[in-house]
Coordinates of C-alpha atoms in Angstrom, one line a residue:
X284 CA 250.6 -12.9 51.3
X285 CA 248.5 -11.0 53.4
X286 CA 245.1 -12.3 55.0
X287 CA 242.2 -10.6 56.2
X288 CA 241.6 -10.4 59.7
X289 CA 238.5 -12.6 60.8
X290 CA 236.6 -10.1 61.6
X291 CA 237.1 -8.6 58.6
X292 CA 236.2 -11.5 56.5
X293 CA 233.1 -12.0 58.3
X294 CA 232.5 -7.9 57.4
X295 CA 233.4 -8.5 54.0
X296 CA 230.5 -11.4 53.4
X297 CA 227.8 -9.3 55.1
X298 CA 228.7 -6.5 52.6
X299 CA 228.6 -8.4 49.5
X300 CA 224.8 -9.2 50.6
X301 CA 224.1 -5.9 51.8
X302 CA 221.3 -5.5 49.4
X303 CA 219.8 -8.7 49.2
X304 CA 216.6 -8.7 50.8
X305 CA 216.5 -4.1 50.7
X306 CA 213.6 -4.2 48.2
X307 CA 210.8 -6.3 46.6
X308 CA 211.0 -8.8 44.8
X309 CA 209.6 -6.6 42.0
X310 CA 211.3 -3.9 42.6
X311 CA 214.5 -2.4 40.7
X312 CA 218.0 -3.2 42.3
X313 CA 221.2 -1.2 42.6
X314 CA 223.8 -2.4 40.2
X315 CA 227.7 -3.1 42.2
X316 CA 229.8 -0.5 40.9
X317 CA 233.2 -0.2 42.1
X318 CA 235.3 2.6 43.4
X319 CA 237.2 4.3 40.3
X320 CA 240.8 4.9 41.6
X321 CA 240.5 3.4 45.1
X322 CA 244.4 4.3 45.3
X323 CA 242.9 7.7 46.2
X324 CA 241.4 6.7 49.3
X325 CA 244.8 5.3 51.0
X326 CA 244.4 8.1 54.0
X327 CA 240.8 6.3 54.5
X328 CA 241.2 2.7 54.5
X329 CA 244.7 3.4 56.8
X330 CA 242.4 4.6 59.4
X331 CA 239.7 2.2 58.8
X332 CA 242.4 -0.7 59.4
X333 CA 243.6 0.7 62.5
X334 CA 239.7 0.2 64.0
X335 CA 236.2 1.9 64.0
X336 CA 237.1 5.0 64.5
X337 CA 237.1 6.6 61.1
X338 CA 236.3 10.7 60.6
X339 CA 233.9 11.4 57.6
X340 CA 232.3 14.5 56.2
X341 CA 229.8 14.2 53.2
X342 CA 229.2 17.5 51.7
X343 CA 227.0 18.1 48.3
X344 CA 223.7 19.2 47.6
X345 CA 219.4 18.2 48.9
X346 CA 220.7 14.5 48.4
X347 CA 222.8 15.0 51.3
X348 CA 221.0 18.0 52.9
X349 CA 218.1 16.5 55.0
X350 CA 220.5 13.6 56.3
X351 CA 218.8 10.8 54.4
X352 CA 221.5 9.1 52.5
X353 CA 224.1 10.3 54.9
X354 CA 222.1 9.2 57.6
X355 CA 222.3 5.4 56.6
X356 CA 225.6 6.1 55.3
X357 CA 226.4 6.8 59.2
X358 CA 224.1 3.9 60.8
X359 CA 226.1 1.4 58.3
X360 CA 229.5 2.5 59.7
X361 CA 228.5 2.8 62.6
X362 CA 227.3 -0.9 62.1
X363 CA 230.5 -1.7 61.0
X364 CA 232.5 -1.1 64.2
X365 CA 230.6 1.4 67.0
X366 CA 228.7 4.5 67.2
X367 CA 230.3 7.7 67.4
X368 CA 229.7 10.8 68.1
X369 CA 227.0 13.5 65.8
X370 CA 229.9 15.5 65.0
X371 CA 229.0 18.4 63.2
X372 CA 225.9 20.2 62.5
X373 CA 224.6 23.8 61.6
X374 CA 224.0 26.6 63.8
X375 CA 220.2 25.9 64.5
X376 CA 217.3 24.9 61.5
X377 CA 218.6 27.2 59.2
X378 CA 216.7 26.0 55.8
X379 CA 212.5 24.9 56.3
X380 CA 212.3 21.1 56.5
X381 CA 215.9 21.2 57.9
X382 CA 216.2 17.4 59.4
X383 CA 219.3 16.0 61.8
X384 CA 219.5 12.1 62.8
X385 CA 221.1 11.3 66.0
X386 CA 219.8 14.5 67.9
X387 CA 216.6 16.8 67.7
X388 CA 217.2 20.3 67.2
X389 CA 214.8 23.5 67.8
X390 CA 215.2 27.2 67.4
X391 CA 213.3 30.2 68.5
X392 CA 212.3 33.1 66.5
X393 CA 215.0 35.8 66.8
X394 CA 217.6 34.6 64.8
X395 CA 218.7 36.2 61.4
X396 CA 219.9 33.1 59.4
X397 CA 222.2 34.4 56.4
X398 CA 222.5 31.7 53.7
X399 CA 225.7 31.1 51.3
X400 CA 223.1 30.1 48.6
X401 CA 221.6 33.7 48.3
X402 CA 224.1 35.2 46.0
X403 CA 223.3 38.4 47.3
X404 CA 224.0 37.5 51.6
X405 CA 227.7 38.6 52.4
X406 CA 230.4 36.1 54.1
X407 CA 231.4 34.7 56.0
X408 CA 230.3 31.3 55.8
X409 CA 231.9 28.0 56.9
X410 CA 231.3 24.3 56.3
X411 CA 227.5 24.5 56.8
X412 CA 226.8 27.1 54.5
X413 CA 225.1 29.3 56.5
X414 CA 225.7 31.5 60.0
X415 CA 222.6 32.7 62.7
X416 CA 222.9 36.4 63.7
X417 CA 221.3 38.1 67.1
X418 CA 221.1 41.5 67.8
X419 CA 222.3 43.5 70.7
X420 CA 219.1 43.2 72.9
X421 CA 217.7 39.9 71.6
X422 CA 217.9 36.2 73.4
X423 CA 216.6 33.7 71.4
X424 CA 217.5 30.3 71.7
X425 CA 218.9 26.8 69.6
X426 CA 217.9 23.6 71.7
X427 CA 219.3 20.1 71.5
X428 CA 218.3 17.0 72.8
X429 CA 217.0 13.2 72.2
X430 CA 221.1 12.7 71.5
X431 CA 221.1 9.0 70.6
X432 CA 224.9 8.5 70.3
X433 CA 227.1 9.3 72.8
X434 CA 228.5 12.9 73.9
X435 CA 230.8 14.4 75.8
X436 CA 231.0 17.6 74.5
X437 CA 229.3 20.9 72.8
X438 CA 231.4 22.8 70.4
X439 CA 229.8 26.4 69.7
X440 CA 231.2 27.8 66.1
X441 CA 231.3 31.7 66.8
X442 CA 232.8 34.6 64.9
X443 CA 235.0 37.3 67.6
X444 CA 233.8 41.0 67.3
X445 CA 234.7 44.1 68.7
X446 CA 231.4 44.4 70.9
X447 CA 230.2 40.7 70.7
X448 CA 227.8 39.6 73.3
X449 CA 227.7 36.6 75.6
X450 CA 226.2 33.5 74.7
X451 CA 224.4 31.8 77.4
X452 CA 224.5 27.9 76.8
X453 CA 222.2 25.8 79.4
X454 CA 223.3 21.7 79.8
X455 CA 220.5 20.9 82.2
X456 CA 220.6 23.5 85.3
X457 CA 223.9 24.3 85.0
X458 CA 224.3 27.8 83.0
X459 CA 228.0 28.5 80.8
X460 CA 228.9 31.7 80.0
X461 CA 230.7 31.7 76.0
X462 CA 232.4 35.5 75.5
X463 CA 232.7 36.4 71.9
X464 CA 233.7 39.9 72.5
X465 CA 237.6 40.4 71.0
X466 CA 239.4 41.0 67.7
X467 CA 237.7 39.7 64.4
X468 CA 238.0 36.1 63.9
X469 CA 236.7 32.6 64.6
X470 CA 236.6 30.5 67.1
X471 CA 235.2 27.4 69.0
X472 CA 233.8 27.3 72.5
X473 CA 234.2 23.5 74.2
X474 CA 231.7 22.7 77.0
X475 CA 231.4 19.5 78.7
X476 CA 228.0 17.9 77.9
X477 CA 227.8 14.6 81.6
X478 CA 226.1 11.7 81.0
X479 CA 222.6 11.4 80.8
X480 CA 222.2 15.3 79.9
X481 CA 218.2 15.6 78.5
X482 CA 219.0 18.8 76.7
X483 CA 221.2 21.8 75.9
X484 CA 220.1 25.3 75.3
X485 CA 222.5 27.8 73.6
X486 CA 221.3 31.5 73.6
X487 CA 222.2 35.2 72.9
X488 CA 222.5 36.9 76.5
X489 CA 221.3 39.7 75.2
X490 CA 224.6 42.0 75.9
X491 CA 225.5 42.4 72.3
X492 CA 225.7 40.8 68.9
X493 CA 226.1 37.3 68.4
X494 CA 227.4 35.2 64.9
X495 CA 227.1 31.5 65.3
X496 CA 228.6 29.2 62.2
X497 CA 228.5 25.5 63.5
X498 CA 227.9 23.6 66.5
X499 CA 229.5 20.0 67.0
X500 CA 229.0 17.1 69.4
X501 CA 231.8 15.3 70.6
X502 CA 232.9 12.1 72.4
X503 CA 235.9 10.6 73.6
X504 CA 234.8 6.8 73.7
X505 CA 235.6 6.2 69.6
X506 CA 233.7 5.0 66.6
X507 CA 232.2 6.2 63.2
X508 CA 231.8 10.0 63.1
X509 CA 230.3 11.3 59.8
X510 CA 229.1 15.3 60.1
X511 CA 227.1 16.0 57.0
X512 CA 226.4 19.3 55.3
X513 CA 223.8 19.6 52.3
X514 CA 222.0 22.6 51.4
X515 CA 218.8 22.4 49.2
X516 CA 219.7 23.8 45.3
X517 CA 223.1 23.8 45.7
X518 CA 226.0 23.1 43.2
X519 CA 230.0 23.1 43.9
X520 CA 230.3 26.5 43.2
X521 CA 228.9 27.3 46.9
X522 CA 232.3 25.9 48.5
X523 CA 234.2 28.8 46.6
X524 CA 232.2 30.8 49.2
X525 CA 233.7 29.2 52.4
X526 CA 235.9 31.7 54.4
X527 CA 239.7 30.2 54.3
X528 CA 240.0 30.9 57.9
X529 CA 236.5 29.4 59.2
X530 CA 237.1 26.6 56.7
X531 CA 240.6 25.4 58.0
X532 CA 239.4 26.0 62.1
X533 CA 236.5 23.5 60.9
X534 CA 238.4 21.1 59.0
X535 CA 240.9 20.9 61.4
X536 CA 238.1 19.9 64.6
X537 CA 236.6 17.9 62.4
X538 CA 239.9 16.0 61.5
X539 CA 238.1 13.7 58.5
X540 CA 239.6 10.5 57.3
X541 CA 237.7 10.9 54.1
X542 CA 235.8 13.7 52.5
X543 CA 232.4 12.4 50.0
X544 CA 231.5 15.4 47.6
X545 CA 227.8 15.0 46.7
X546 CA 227.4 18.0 44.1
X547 CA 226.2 17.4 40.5
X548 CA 222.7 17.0 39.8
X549 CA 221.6 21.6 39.9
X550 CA 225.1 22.0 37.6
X551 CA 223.3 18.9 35.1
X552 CA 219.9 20.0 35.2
X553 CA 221.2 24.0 34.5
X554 CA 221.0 23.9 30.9
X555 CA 223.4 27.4 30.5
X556 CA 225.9 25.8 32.4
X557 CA 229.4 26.4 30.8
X558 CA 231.5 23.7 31.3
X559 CA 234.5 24.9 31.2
X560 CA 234.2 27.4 33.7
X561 CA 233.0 25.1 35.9
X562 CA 235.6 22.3 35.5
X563 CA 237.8 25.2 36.5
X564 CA 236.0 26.1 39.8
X565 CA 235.5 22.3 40.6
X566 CA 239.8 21.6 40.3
X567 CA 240.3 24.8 42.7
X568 CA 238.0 23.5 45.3
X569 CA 239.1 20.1 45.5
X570 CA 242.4 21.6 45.9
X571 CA 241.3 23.4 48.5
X572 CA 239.7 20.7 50.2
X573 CA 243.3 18.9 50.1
X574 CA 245.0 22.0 51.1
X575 CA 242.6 22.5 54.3
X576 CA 242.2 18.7 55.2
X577 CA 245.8 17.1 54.1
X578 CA 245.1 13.6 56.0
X579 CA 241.8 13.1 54.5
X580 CA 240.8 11.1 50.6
X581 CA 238.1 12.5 49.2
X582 CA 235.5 10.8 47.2
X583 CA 233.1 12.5 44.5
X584 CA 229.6 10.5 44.1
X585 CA 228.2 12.6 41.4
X586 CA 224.7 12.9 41.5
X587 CA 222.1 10.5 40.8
X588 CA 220.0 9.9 38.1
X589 CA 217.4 12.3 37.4
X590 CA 214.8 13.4 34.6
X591 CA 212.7 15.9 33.6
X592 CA 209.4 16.4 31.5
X593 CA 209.2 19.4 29.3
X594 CA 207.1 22.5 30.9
X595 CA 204.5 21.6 28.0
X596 CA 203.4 18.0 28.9
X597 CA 200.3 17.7 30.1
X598 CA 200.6 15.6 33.8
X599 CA 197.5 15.4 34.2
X600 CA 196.7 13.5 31.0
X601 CA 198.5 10.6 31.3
X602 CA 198.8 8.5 34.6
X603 CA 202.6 8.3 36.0
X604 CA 203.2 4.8 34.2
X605 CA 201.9 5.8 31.1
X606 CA 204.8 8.1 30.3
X607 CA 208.1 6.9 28.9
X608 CA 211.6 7.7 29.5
X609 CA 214.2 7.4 27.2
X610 CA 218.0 9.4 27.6
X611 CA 218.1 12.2 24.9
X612 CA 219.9 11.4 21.4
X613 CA 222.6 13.5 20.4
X614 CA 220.5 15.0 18.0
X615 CA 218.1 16.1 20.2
X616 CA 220.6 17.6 22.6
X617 CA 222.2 19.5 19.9
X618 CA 219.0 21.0 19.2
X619 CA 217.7 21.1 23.1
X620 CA 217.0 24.4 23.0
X621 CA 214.8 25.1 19.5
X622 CA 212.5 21.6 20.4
X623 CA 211.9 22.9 23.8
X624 CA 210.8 26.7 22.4
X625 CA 208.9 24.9 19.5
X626 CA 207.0 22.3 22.0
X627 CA 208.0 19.6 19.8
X628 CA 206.4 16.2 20.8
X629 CA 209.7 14.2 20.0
X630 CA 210.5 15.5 23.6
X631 CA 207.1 14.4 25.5
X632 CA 208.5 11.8 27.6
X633 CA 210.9 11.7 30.2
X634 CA 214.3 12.0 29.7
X635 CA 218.0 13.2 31.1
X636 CA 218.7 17.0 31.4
X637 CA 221.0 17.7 28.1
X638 CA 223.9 19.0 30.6
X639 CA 223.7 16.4 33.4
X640 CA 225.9 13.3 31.5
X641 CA 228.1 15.9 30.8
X642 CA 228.8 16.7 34.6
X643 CA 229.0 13.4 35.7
X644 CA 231.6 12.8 33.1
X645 CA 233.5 15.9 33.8
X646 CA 233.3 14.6 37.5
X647 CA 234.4 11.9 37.4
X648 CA 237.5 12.9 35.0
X649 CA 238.8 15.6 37.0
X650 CA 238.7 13.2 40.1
X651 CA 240.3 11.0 38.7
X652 CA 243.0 13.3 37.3
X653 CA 243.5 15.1 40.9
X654 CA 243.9 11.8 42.2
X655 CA 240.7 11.8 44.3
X656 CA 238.7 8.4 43.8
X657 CA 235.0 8.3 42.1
X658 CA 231.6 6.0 42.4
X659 CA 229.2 6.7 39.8
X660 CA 225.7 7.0 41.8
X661 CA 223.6 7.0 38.4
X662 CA 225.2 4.0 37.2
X663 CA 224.8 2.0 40.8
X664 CA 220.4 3.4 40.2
X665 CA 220.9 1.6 36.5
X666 CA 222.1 4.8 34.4
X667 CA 220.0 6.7 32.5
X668 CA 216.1 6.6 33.3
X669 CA 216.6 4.1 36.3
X670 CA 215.0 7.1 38.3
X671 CA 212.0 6.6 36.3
X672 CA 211.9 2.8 37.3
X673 CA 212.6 3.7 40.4
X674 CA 209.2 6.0 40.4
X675 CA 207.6 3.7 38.7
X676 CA 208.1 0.9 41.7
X677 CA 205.9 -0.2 44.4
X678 CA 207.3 -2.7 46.6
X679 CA 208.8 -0.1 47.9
X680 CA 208.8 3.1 45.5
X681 CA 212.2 4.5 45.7
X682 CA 212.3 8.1 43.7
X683 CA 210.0 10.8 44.1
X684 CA 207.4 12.0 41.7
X685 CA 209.8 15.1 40.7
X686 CA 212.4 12.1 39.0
X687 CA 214.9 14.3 41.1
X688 CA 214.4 13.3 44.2
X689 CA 214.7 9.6 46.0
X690 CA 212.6 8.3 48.5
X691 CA 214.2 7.0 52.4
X692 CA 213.6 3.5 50.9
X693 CA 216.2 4.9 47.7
X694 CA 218.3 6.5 49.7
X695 CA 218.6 3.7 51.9
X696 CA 219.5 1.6 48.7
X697 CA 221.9 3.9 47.3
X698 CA 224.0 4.3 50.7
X699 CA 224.1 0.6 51.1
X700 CA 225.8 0.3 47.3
X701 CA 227.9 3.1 48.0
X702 CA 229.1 1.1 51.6
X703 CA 229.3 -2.1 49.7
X704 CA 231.8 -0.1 47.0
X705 CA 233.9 1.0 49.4
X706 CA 234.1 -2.4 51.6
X707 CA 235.0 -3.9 48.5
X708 CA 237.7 -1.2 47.5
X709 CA 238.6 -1.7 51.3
X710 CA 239.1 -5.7 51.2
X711 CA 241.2 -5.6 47.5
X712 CA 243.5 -3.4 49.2
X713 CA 243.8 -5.8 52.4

């Protein structure tokens, strides 16, 4: 028989109480759920039995974008064994309301930020979905600083070109001098960040165009490391449009132990969605993924619960807690389309998108079947219409007014029952 290391037990307890005492008394609760197929996360919990430093990269869609969930996510492995590194992050605040824990970040005007969500914006893109462009003549600026974990080193992201200019990176008063002139491809630029450095300040010299795709902060003394990429609107189809060679140069740095893939609620609330099509593109890109990133388990979360009111229901009639919510019957999501057109009042309340329990279902299958493991989000929330209990709550609210959207105090919840799933896949394996 095996035992559990001490330390491990002790880790173990705290975990199983991780959410006593996260709420009000009258508040809702997140429900345990366990990991489906925790055999897919071998790669993971090898690494997280050799010590605290385990490699994670959470990619998916707002849920994950402003670095919320991900954020406590990262402050509870971090708990777990040490602080790492940042790790990864984009190439300056290249969506409004962009947010980064760990580090502040600021950019200049200048910069020409090309974004993997317009449809229309040519590659390439890498990991965080979007790349910051100076022209020939132009020297604006990306500045970091307030870095409250430890770093040793910058990595700049670039794309080689025939005529590509100089970028200029200031660590205090001493200057570096990044070439990106050469043939077309990509590359990253190490420089050493010393101790006690107040800020860095990257920026176009000026000499010629510059394409920047990631930047990534680095240390040598260990611990948790999760880089997290979100972008606002965003379903799994945007991975399709990662370059091969960008992806594998990132993947590789980055080195995860375990990948979490956050996408589901745009593809459940998009009512044309054909799910077949998409099933398709989800299997390639987690094949990709494993192709790319061969030592790393990956984990989908789905998305969480959310709801919608029809475009005819009158908000402003009703007070927040005098609406209902109740998951559509099959009857009325067979005839979705011709209640909505006829404003019938059968639909006056809230209630699930008619696509969304579809796409956590087809989710979770096709993890399952790829051998990747799973945690249902919604059903951890409560399942269907837990979102609207979770708007409804005041001690503290925990979802947004939208029904979409969770609150810090939700997100916090739902990162600590995601931990406590995978401490508890984590300690059946040991």
């Amino acid at each position: 028989m095996t035992f559990l290391p001490l330390r491990r037990v002790a880790a173990a307890a705290a975990f199983a109480s991780a959410s006593v005492g996260l709420m009000g008394a009258g508040a809702p609760q997140t429900t345990f759920v366990p990991i489906s197929n925790p055999a897919g996360l071998s790669a993971f919990f090898d690494a997280k039995s050799a010590g605290p430093d385990v490699r994670i990269l959470h990619i998916g869609d707002s849920h994950i974008a402003r670095d919320t969930f991900s954020g406590d996510l990262r402050a509870l492995f971090a708990a777990d064994g040490k602080s790492g590194p940042r790790g990864m992050l984009p190439a300056g605040t290249v969506y409004p309301f962009y947010m980064a824990r760990g580090v502040e970040m600021d950019m200049s005007d200048g910069w020409d930020v090309v974004r993997a969500r317009n449809e229309d914006a040519s590659g390439p893109f890498g990991l965080m979905n979007a790349r910051v462009l100076a022209e020939a003549g132009t020297s604006p600026w990306i500045a970091l600083s307030g870095f409250e974990t430890p770093v040793e080193r910058l990595l700049i992201g670039y794309q080689r070109q025939p005529e590509g200019g100089v970028v200029q990176v200031h660590v205090d008063s001493k200057i570096h001098a990044v070439p990106t002139s050469g043939d077309r491809g990509f590359a990253f630029a190490a420089l050493p960040v010393p101790s006690g450095t107040q800020i860095v300040r990257i920026a176009a010299a000026g000499d010629g165009p510059v394409a920047l795709f990631s930047l990534a902060l680095e240390a040598d003394a260990g611990g948790a490391v999760l880089s997290n990429s979100g972008w606002p609107g965003a379903t799994a189809d945007i991975m399709a449009r990662w370059d091969d060679d960008l992806l594998r140069m990132e993947l590789a740095r980055l080195d995860p132990d375990l990948i979490i893939v956050g996408y589901g609620t745009n593809e459940g609330f998009d009512d044309k969605l054909e799910l077949g099509e998409y099933e398709a593109a989800l299997r390639a890109q987690l094949a990709r993924l494993k192709r790319f990133a061969p030592g790393a388990s990956i984990l989908l979360t789905g998305g969480p619960d959310g709801t919608r009111l029809p475009h005819y229901a009158d908000t402003d009639a009703r007070e927040p807690h005098e609406w209902t919510c109740a998951p559509l019957t099959e009857a009325e999501r067979q005839q979705y389309v011709e209640l909505i057109a006829e404003e019938s009042e059968t639909l006056l309340r809230w209630h699930d998108a008619p696509q969304l329990s579809a796409v956590l279902a087809l989710q979770k299958r096709v993890a399952l079947d790829v051998g990747a493991a799973h945690w249902d989000w919604r059903a951890a929330m409560g399942g269907p219409c837990s979102v609207h209990s979770w708007r409804l709550a005041e001690d503290p609210q925990l979802a947004r007014p939208d029904h979409v959207h969770l609150t810090g105090d939700g997100y916090k919840a739902s990162a600590k029952a995601l931990f406590e799933a995978l401490n508890g896949a984590f300690v059946a394996r040991q």
